[in-house]
XYZ file of C-alpha atoms in Angstrom:
588
model
C -17.711 -33.123 -3.745
C -16.175 -34.095 -0.637
C -12.939 -32.306 1.223
C -15.145 -29.353 2.112
C -15.109 -27.508 5.676
C -18.085 -25.838 6.946
C -19.881 -24.128 10.110
C -23.399 -22.774 10.395
C -25.266 -20.802 12.977
C -29.258 -20.248 13.667
C -31.693 -18.015 14.747
C -35.713 -17.310 14.021
C -38.399 -14.348 13.385
C -40.874 -13.895 15.999
C -44.657 -12.561 15.340
C -47.295 -11.765 17.790
C -50.588 -11.981 17.115
C -53.726 -10.231 18.672
C -57.221 -10.363 18.100
C -59.580 -7.870 19.614
C -63.626 -7.851 19.716
C -65.349 -5.033 18.609
C -68.319 -3.849 16.212
C -67.604 -4.114 12.582
C -66.145 -1.318 10.749
C -65.193 -0.732 7.375
C -61.163 -0.699 6.711
C -59.091 -0.487 4.051
C -57.438 -4.010 4.415
C -60.586 -5.995 4.043
C -64.081 -6.194 3.312
C -66.468 -6.564 6.589
C -67.691 -10.529 6.445
C -71.374 -10.985 7.384
C -72.364 -9.852 10.811
C -72.072 -12.348 13.172
C -73.259 -10.771 16.095
C -76.725 -12.091 16.010
C -75.496 -15.803 15.875
C -74.926 -17.826 19.004
C -71.704 -18.574 19.844
C -70.073 -16.160 16.832
C -67.949 -13.190 17.889
C -66.973 -10.162 15.535
C -63.396 -9.836 16.105
C -60.703 -7.776 14.879
C -57.429 -9.201 14.040
C -54.192 -7.190 14.572
C -50.651 -9.143 13.691
C -47.391 -7.689 15.372
C -43.854 -8.813 13.997
C -40.321 -8.311 15.829
C -36.758 -9.847 16.628
C -36.384 -12.982 18.352
C -33.785 -13.809 20.825
C -30.956 -15.458 19.962
C -30.735 -19.487 19.906
C -28.024 -22.225 20.626
C -25.095 -23.144 18.387
C -23.670 -25.833 16.368
C -20.570 -25.645 14.316
C -18.825 -27.500 10.877
C -21.850 -27.577 9.961
C -23.581 -30.285 12.374
C -26.913 -31.539 11.940
C -29.829 -30.059 13.971
C -32.320 -27.111 13.901
C -30.322 -24.388 16.180
C -27.209 -22.400 14.753
C -23.990 -21.068 15.606
C -24.700 -17.336 15.819
C -27.172 -15.093 14.800
C -27.209 -13.346 11.175
C -28.945 -9.736 11.202
C -31.177 -9.726 8.034
C -30.521 -6.550 5.245
C -33.760 -3.788 5.551
C -35.440 -5.683 2.338
C -35.153 -9.123 4.010
C -37.170 -8.063 7.122
C -39.806 -5.856 5.774
C -43.053 -6.741 6.324
C -45.869 -5.204 4.121
C -49.072 -7.507 4.106
C -49.597 -10.724 5.616
C -52.162 -13.582 6.077
C -53.466 -15.423 8.909
C -54.976 -19.149 8.905
C -57.305 -19.846 11.615
C -58.220 -23.385 12.638
C -59.748 -25.635 15.394
C -57.616 -25.575 18.589
C -57.781 -28.955 19.435
C -56.131 -29.829 16.247
C -52.179 -29.334 15.513
C -50.769 -28.672 12.205
C -50.421 -32.065 11.787
C -53.870 -32.815 12.084
C -56.290 -34.098 9.574
C -55.941 -32.762 6.193
C -59.599 -31.880 5.727
C -59.530 -29.680 8.978
C -61.435 -26.263 7.540
C -59.070 -22.909 7.875
C -60.287 -19.418 8.067
C -58.275 -16.772 6.145
C -57.844 -13.360 7.293
C -55.846 -10.957 5.166
C -53.920 -8.008 6.007
C -53.141 -5.368 3.613
C -50.723 -3.150 5.250
C -48.162 -2.885 7.804
C -46.532 0.097 10.048
C -44.032 0.344 12.772
C -41.801 -0.093 14.244
C -43.048 0.710 17.857
C -41.569 0.650 21.121
C -39.524 -2.576 22.392
C -42.390 -5.705 22.856
C -42.504 -8.624 25.279
C -39.821 -11.320 25.981
C -37.602 -12.023 22.978
C -39.211 -8.914 20.973
C -37.208 -6.151 20.225
C -39.041 -4.189 18.303
C -42.745 -4.492 17.093
C -44.298 -3.715 13.554
C -48.089 -4.071 13.337
C -50.693 -4.659 10.990
C -53.736 -2.468 10.732
C -56.595 -4.117 12.517
C -58.773 -6.049 10.641
C -62.136 -7.633 11.431
C -63.567 -11.151 10.881
C -66.333 -12.928 12.161
C -65.676 -16.407 13.834
C -66.914 -18.730 16.533
C -65.974 -18.095 20.173
C -63.147 -20.725 21.235
C -59.666 -21.971 21.049
C -57.805 -21.631 17.605
C -54.316 -22.638 15.894
C -52.673 -20.283 13.859
C -50.738 -20.607 11.087
C -49.276 -17.099 9.634
C -47.845 -16.090 5.956
C -46.346 -12.912 5.783
C -45.744 -10.968 2.219
C -47.775 -13.750 0.721
C -47.734 -12.175 -2.680
C -50.694 -10.945 -5.198
C -51.864 -14.537 -5.979
C -54.742 -14.354 -3.484
C -55.029 -18.614 -3.635
C -56.510 -18.918 -0.241
C -59.633 -17.179 -1.293
C -60.607 -20.245 -3.234
C -62.881 -22.898 -1.319
C -60.718 -25.835 -2.312
C -57.866 -24.154 -0.556
C -59.513 -23.441 2.937
C -58.449 -26.748 4.501
C -55.520 -27.266 6.728
C -54.320 -29.715 4.160
C -54.274 -27.157 1.270
C -52.511 -24.677 3.071
C -49.841 -27.182 4.015
C -49.372 -28.697 0.572
C -49.174 -25.186 -0.906
C -46.575 -24.796 -3.353
C -45.184 -21.071 -4.021
C -42.979 -20.469 -6.991
C -41.993 -16.899 -6.002
C -40.531 -16.053 -2.435
C -39.171 -12.683 -3.458
C -39.400 -9.997 -5.855
C -36.429 -9.213 -7.798
C -36.391 -5.850 -9.899
C -33.398 -4.150 -11.446
C -31.178 -6.402 -9.129
C -32.936 -5.207 -6.113
C -34.838 -7.959 -3.781
C -38.105 -7.282 -1.983
C -41.491 -8.838 -0.643
C -39.362 -11.614 1.106
C -42.001 -14.563 1.675
C -42.336 -15.697 5.264
C -44.567 -18.105 7.122
C -44.851 -20.256 10.525
C -41.876 -21.620 11.761
C -43.599 -23.815 14.641
C -46.711 -24.082 16.298
C -47.884 -21.500 18.553
C -46.934 -22.189 22.351
C -50.345 -21.108 23.485
C -53.842 -21.252 21.892
C -55.551 -18.261 20.663
C -58.592 -17.810 22.890
C -61.565 -16.272 21.446
C -64.427 -15.392 23.830
C -66.071 -11.941 22.931
C -62.957 -10.159 23.912
C -63.131 -6.461 24.308
C -61.138 -3.998 22.588
C -59.225 -2.985 25.850
C -58.721 -6.727 26.457
C -57.570 -8.643 23.313
C -57.001 -12.283 22.501
C -53.219 -12.681 21.947
C -50.676 -15.334 20.553
C -47.331 -15.551 19.519
C -46.321 -17.321 16.326
C -42.550 -17.875 14.969
C -41.917 -16.970 11.402
C -38.972 -17.673 8.962
C -38.404 -16.932 5.144
C -38.977 -19.213 2.473
C -35.588 -18.162 0.830
C -32.405 -18.917 1.713
C -29.338 -16.602 0.835
C -25.986 -17.089 -0.287
C -22.976 -14.802 0.614
C -18.969 -15.228 0.033
C -16.108 -13.846 1.429
C -12.955 -13.598 -0.792
C -9.303 -12.106 -0.610
C -8.409 -9.517 -2.828
C -5.995 -11.766 -4.284
C -4.699 -15.466 -3.979
C -1.294 -16.826 -5.109
C -1.759 -19.897 -7.510
C -0.325 -22.906 -5.725
C -0.171 -25.152 -8.986
C 3.553 -25.538 -9.988
C 2.758 -25.297 -13.557
C 1.757 -21.690 -12.829
C 4.125 -20.130 -10.597
C 3.693 -16.885 -9.257
C 0.254 -16.582 -10.818
C -2.457 -14.667 -8.963
C -6.117 -15.299 -8.869
C -9.320 -12.450 -8.269
C -12.683 -13.345 -7.450
C -14.417 -11.055 -9.256
C -18.074 -12.189 -9.173
C -20.512 -15.499 -8.433
C -23.612 -16.770 -9.521
C -25.875 -19.513 -8.190
C -26.093 -22.726 -10.080
C -28.904 -25.513 -10.087
C -31.123 -23.036 -8.341
C -34.208 -24.629 -7.969
C -37.511 -22.336 -9.008
C -40.414 -24.839 -9.576
C -41.698 -24.154 -6.030
C -41.241 -24.622 -2.179
C -43.823 -25.907 0.198
C -45.784 -23.117 2.134
C -44.586 -24.737 5.402
C -41.214 -26.881 6.022
C -41.603 -30.384 6.500
C -39.253 -32.844 7.919
C -39.153 -36.956 7.477
C -37.173 -39.913 8.529
C -36.751 -40.322 4.905
C -37.302 -39.151 1.419
C -40.521 -41.136 1.104
C -41.955 -39.375 3.837
C -41.722 -41.730 6.987
C -43.252 -40.049 10.111
C -43.630 -36.604 7.947
C -44.040 -33.846 10.469
C -45.034 -30.194 9.282
C -43.140 -27.220 11.103
C -40.650 -30.215 12.369
C -37.193 -29.537 13.607
C -34.400 -30.696 12.262
C -32.648 -33.369 14.465
C -29.119 -34.500 15.305
C -27.516 -37.556 16.552
C -23.924 -36.836 17.471
C -23.999 -33.823 15.326
C -25.057 -35.492 12.457
C -28.167 -34.968 10.866
C -30.590 -37.941 10.433
C -33.583 -36.735 9.167
C -34.596 -34.891 5.895
C -36.084 -31.544 5.143
C -38.317 -32.355 2.024
C -39.010 -29.954 -0.842
C -42.151 -31.046 -3.405
C -39.457 -33.273 -5.535
C -37.059 -34.695 -2.954
C -38.364 -38.111 -3.264
C -38.199 -38.067 -7.105
C -34.621 -36.745 -7.685
C -32.801 -39.932 -8.175
C -30.579 -41.281 -11.098
C -33.280 -42.937 -12.771
C -35.473 -39.892 -13.532
C -32.666 -38.221 -15.124
C -34.412 -39.380 -18.356
C -37.910 -38.777 -19.137
C -40.127 -36.440 -17.858
C -41.226 -37.478 -14.007
C -41.373 -34.233 -12.184
C -44.973 -32.704 -11.861
C -44.872 -28.751 -12.081
C -47.729 -26.666 -12.506
C -49.825 -29.510 -13.660
C -47.380 -30.890 -16.346
C -44.612 -33.296 -15.987
C -41.489 -31.870 -16.739
C -37.496 -32.888 -17.079
C -35.371 -32.400 -14.236
C -33.951 -29.370 -15.837
C -37.574 -28.044 -15.499
C -36.768 -27.632 -11.960
C -34.301 -25.186 -11.872
C -33.227 -21.750 -13.469
C -32.481 -22.612 -16.920
C -29.488 -20.357 -17.373
C -27.326 -21.597 -14.766
C -28.168 -25.327 -14.879
C -24.885 -27.153 -14.859
C -26.032 -30.478 -16.758
C -27.247 -28.048 -19.705
C -24.881 -25.280 -19.213
C -23.623 -23.182 -21.841
C -20.694 -23.596 -23.253
C -19.929 -19.918 -24.279
C -17.498 -18.394 -21.953
C -19.074 -15.067 -22.745
C -21.976 -16.047 -21.221
C -20.796 -17.095 -17.990
C -18.877 -13.584 -17.804
C -22.385 -12.312 -17.834
C -24.188 -14.526 -15.506
C -21.334 -13.887 -12.868
C -22.057 -10.732 -11.126
C -20.162 -8.828 -8.566
C -21.447 -9.514 -5.125
C -23.372 -6.801 -3.094
C -22.166 -5.603 0.347
C -24.287 -7.967 2.597
C -22.951 -7.531 6.225
C -20.339 -5.627 8.051
C -17.648 -8.510 8.078
C -17.296 -7.843 4.257
C -19.234 -10.700 2.959
C -20.960 -10.230 -0.408
C -24.242 -11.278 -1.196
C -24.577 -13.333 -4.500
C -28.374 -13.861 -4.364
C -31.301 -16.451 -2.926
C -32.487 -19.847 -3.520
C -35.295 -21.917 -2.428
C -35.180 -25.057 -0.303
C -33.567 -27.875 -2.545
C -32.554 -31.222 -0.963
C -31.925 -35.059 -2.089
C -31.448 -38.375 -0.889
C -27.993 -38.831 0.254
C -27.584 -41.806 -2.362
C -29.060 -38.973 -5.167
C -26.331 -36.480 -4.256
C -25.048 -35.116 -7.510
C -24.472 -32.263 -10.104
C -27.764 -32.728 -11.733
C -29.650 -31.748 -8.367
C -27.940 -30.027 -5.696
C -27.527 -26.418 -5.729
C -24.027 -24.825 -5.790
C -22.434 -21.288 -6.275
C -19.677 -20.571 -9.381
C -17.074 -18.006 -8.960
C -15.492 -16.152 -11.879
C -11.968 -15.066 -11.344
C -9.520 -13.317 -13.227
C -6.480 -15.170 -13.918
C -3.278 -13.426 -14.094
C -0.625 -15.671 -15.403
C 3.173 -14.880 -15.116
C 6.028 -15.613 -17.835
C 3.662 -16.209 -20.597
C 5.529 -14.931 -23.549
C 3.410 -12.448 -25.818
C 0.596 -12.403 -23.560
C -0.937 -9.028 -21.791
C -2.842 -9.506 -18.517
C -6.759 -9.216 -19.454
C -6.751 -10.491 -22.836
C -8.310 -13.883 -23.718
C -5.888 -16.884 -23.799
C -5.845 -20.280 -24.354
C -4.791 -23.647 -22.624
C -3.808 -27.078 -24.283
C -2.847 -30.024 -21.749
C -2.969 -27.283 -19.140
C -0.391 -25.093 -20.571
C -1.117 -21.375 -21.429
C -0.689 -20.039 -24.909
C -1.596 -16.462 -25.738
C -2.801 -17.129 -29.056
C -3.840 -19.975 -31.232
C -1.135 -19.262 -34.017
C 1.234 -19.016 -31.200
C 0.197 -22.502 -29.543
C -0.135 -24.039 -33.070
C 3.620 -22.986 -33.587
C 4.897 -23.953 -30.388
C 3.111 -27.466 -30.842
C 4.730 -28.314 -34.347
C 8.238 -26.645 -33.975
C 7.585 -23.432 -35.886
C 8.519 -20.005 -34.895
C 6.044 -18.468 -36.521
C 3.167 -20.825 -37.422
C 1.562 -17.924 -39.774
C 4.538 -17.810 -41.815
C 4.953 -21.541 -42.384
C 1.533 -21.990 -43.462
C 1.916 -19.154 -46.003
C 4.078 -22.380 -48.197
C 0.530 -23.230 -49.620
C 0.637 -20.432 -51.778
C 3.390 -22.182 -53.567
C 1.564 -26.010 -53.749
C 0.572 -27.178 -57.397
C -1.937 -29.959 -56.856
C -4.320 -31.488 -54.125
C -1.778 -34.117 -53.327
C 0.787 -31.676 -52.268
C -1.732 -29.690 -50.563
C -2.394 -33.066 -48.489
C 1.105 -33.666 -47.661
C 1.549 -30.219 -46.342
C -1.385 -31.022 -44.048
C 0.314 -33.761 -42.833
C 3.122 -32.119 -41.561
C 1.123 -30.583 -39.031
C 1.551 -33.104 -36.711
C 0.012 -31.496 -33.471
C -3.031 -30.140 -34.081
C -5.788 -29.352 -31.373
C -7.326 -26.862 -33.649
C -8.211 -29.125 -36.594
C -6.621 -27.342 -39.377
C -5.074 -30.092 -40.772
C -8.176 -32.260 -40.749
C -9.751 -29.401 -42.386
C -7.167 -28.842 -45.273
C -7.304 -32.601 -45.928
C -11.301 -32.741 -45.944
C -10.952 -29.530 -48.319
C -8.557 -31.280 -50.746
C -10.647 -34.442 -51.036
C -13.663 -32.361 -51.208
C -12.204 -30.429 -54.457
C -10.072 -32.891 -56.070
C -12.000 -33.161 -59.179
C -11.493 -29.321 -59.719
C -8.441 -27.585 -60.736
C -5.964 -27.019 -58.132
C -6.322 -23.403 -56.885
C -4.958 -22.377 -53.401
C -7.831 -20.177 -52.643
C -7.849 -17.843 -49.352
C -10.375 -20.595 -47.747
C -7.064 -23.105 -47.222
C -5.183 -19.907 -45.350
C -4.714 -19.788 -41.610
C -6.318 -16.453 -40.920
C -9.487 -17.588 -43.008
C -9.744 -20.965 -40.926
C -9.086 -18.821 -37.663
C -11.928 -16.496 -38.490
C -14.730 -18.583 -39.990
C -14.117 -21.636 -38.814
C -13.116 -21.046 -35.029
C -14.657 -17.643 -35.081
C -11.286 -16.104 -33.603
C -9.471 -12.661 -34.765
C -6.121 -12.064 -33.284
C -5.624 -8.783 -32.388
C -2.311 -7.703 -31.857
C -3.200 -4.836 -29.508
C -6.413 -6.248 -27.563
C -5.458 -9.985 -27.967
C -7.411 -12.595 -29.406
C -11.383 -11.936 -30.182
C -13.689 -15.040 -29.720
C -17.108 -15.794 -30.901
C -16.615 -13.891 -34.341
C -18.818 -14.675 -37.513
C -21.572 -16.624 -35.547
C -19.061 -19.134 -34.384
C -18.891 -20.278 -30.712
C -15.153 -20.725 -30.608
C -14.900 -22.471 -27.070
C -17.365 -25.241 -28.006
C -15.488 -25.735 -31.599
C -12.136 -26.058 -29.889
C -12.993 -28.170 -27.099
C -14.725 -31.064 -29.482
C -11.782 -30.550 -31.608
C -9.074 -30.972 -29.297
C -10.603 -34.030 -27.629
C -11.672 -31.870 -24.474
C -7.887 -30.510 -24.141
C -8.108 -27.104 -25.805
C -9.814 -24.735 -23.463
C -11.057 -20.758 -24.185
C -10.164 -18.522 -21.202
C -12.307 -15.185 -22.309
C -10.795 -11.919 -20.997
C -8.481 -14.327 -18.775
C -11.405 -15.208 -16.640
C -11.652 -18.611 -15.071
C -14.498 -20.144 -13.061
C -14.773 -22.095 -9.980
C -17.744 -24.402 -8.509
C -18.473 -25.025 -4.936
C -21.329 -27.377 -4.030
C -23.792 -25.875 -1.099
C -23.023 -28.250 1.821
C -25.973 -28.239 4.626
C -24.904 -30.691 7.238
C -21.462 -32.458 7.427
C -21.369 -36.163 8.316
C -17.817 -36.145 8.796
C -17.137 -39.057 6.491
C -14.983 -37.853 3.223
C -15.875 -41.376 1.783
C -19.665 -40.912 1.389
C -22.465 -38.650 1.263
C -24.613 -38.177 4.379
C -28.249 -37.266 5.220
C -28.637 -33.570 4.271
C -25.084 -33.106 3.482
C -25.451 -31.335 0.071
C -28.467 -29.055 0.310
C -30.521 -25.781 0.554
C -32.847 -25.204 3.462
C -35.172 -22.029 3.917
C -34.519 -19.608 6.177
C -30.335 -20.274 6.080
C -27.573 -17.962 4.965
C -24.920 -19.845 3.410
C -21.861 -17.963 4.089
C -18.626 -19.092 1.730
C -15.405 -18.400 2.711
C -12.754 -18.698 0.141
C -9.404 -19.483 1.885
C -7.484 -20.750 -0.828
C -6.813 -21.273 -4.744
C -4.739 -23.984 -6.180
C -5.040 -23.704 -9.656
C -6.386 -22.377 -12.884
C -10.065 -22.732 -12.964
C -12.362 -24.209 -15.757
C -12.818 -21.793 -18.908
C -16.418 -22.600 -18.155
C -17.817 -24.144 -14.833
C -16.886 -27.530 -14.632
C -14.946 -29.622 -11.834
C -12.404 -27.003 -10.738
C -13.147 -26.296 -7.151
C -11.477 -24.285 -4.250
C -10.646 -24.449 -0.658
C -13.563 -22.818 1.363
C -15.473 -22.713 4.652
C -18.772 -21.969 5.263
C -21.206 -20.650 7.907
C -24.776 -21.742 7.677
C -26.589 -18.817 9.605
C -30.323 -18.352 10.520
C -31.689 -14.754 9.744
C -33.021 -12.888 12.441
C -35.201 -9.597 12.451
C -33.327 -6.283 11.802
C -32.601 -3.813 15.168
C -35.441 -1.326 15.242
C -32.435 1.569 15.004
C -31.970 0.440 11.072
C -35.398 -0.894 10.057
C -36.662 0.970 6.666
C -39.960 2.534 6.862
């Protein structure tokens, strides 16, 4: 998982929050709270949220540790849209890292309109909620904001109306996916307001205001690939490779903390909510923690040590089951379906693969069991393989390409036509002769020789009969699930047999099945580069919220795996932070 080059960039959202004191009036957004006008120190206030695009931030590269980034990445339309929001108000003398028992007052906003004209410093356009009334005491407030919080209004429960409950809330849904379209991206506070929200019977004309930065809980994965790559492996001279799709693997789905948290180590030493990722000589010294970072150890790969939704699950229970590498499907047809063509993401021709939640591990626990990656599907075009038609299924044994299993068995056993050679079985007269014939098949990764020998042993008490079950075509079809079509090439997974799994096992893991000529490459996403290829560093392989991991495939050396395994490629990665979309292109 080393020998990889990366870069990254950074920026964040900006959200402006204003409160206006006024008399209670019914709105569609929220029911009026009890009238506090006659209560000393209480104020009936209308609250209004405003969202806009932040200014560019600093730079980093290759990818260095730290909070800021190499450049801005403009979000796509759906990634920027805010439909509703909830604000949590709490004592202005308490920071977000204050006592967990600190009470919070949630205020929900049902709808958002806009954009309006340019706002203040750092705001290119403003999107506003309808004003919502609430009753709070006059005074100074700190604020946490969540945009697009989802339908589960967990904050309405009394036990969740504390600062600790908000900080520790685990959100499983950070976007909505419908028929391949992504919407409703959850965003939460990125840092604390620079000024307190002061409420002191403010008039509607002089509302109390505060500015809050927010960031998406999701991370996005994009890739760029040339139209075609020339294979550099001398075993496949002049072969070319074209990437046709991709999918995220080991995508954590169990949930993410509502608020980002950083610490000196995975145990949470010097834990800081809404803290920054720091850097020492461009190397990350601190961790971003997801709810299970500390528990992701090699020892915890057995048993069910991970608490999710009030029950304990195995490591696989943290991730998307379909594409979790340790328990991945052995069927190449499945992977052909998992890997979809990317969707246009930006003007620089990158394609979007999808989105992922935060996923981090300790530096000593980096492994294929926990870290998030991307699998590329590619069409392999071999050259000079006699009898092979481009785009058909082929097989490899010890790295050599064969157009059919029959062709492979003939070449490995010195028989020009293996099917004709096997027809000699029809002239045999005893089980002993069948065993001798089976022994003449000296090189047999398909398991056919063993099949014939076992058949003879099983039926030795019966009269000898050269049944169809002994024929090579029968074995191909019913034991290996292969039908060799002279026009379309081999068809696999016939008669309920998973061809690749059977062949892989029978050959001692040397025989591979390339469905429709497709192969796979795995790329493990890196968040910070320690510059040391001999060991893994802090946050080196990780996914962190509000970043876009842009994988640029530079070259491909050899034929990939028939399913995702250890075949990698040479790539460069940029890790960008999102910003809001310009007002000219914001969808309404």
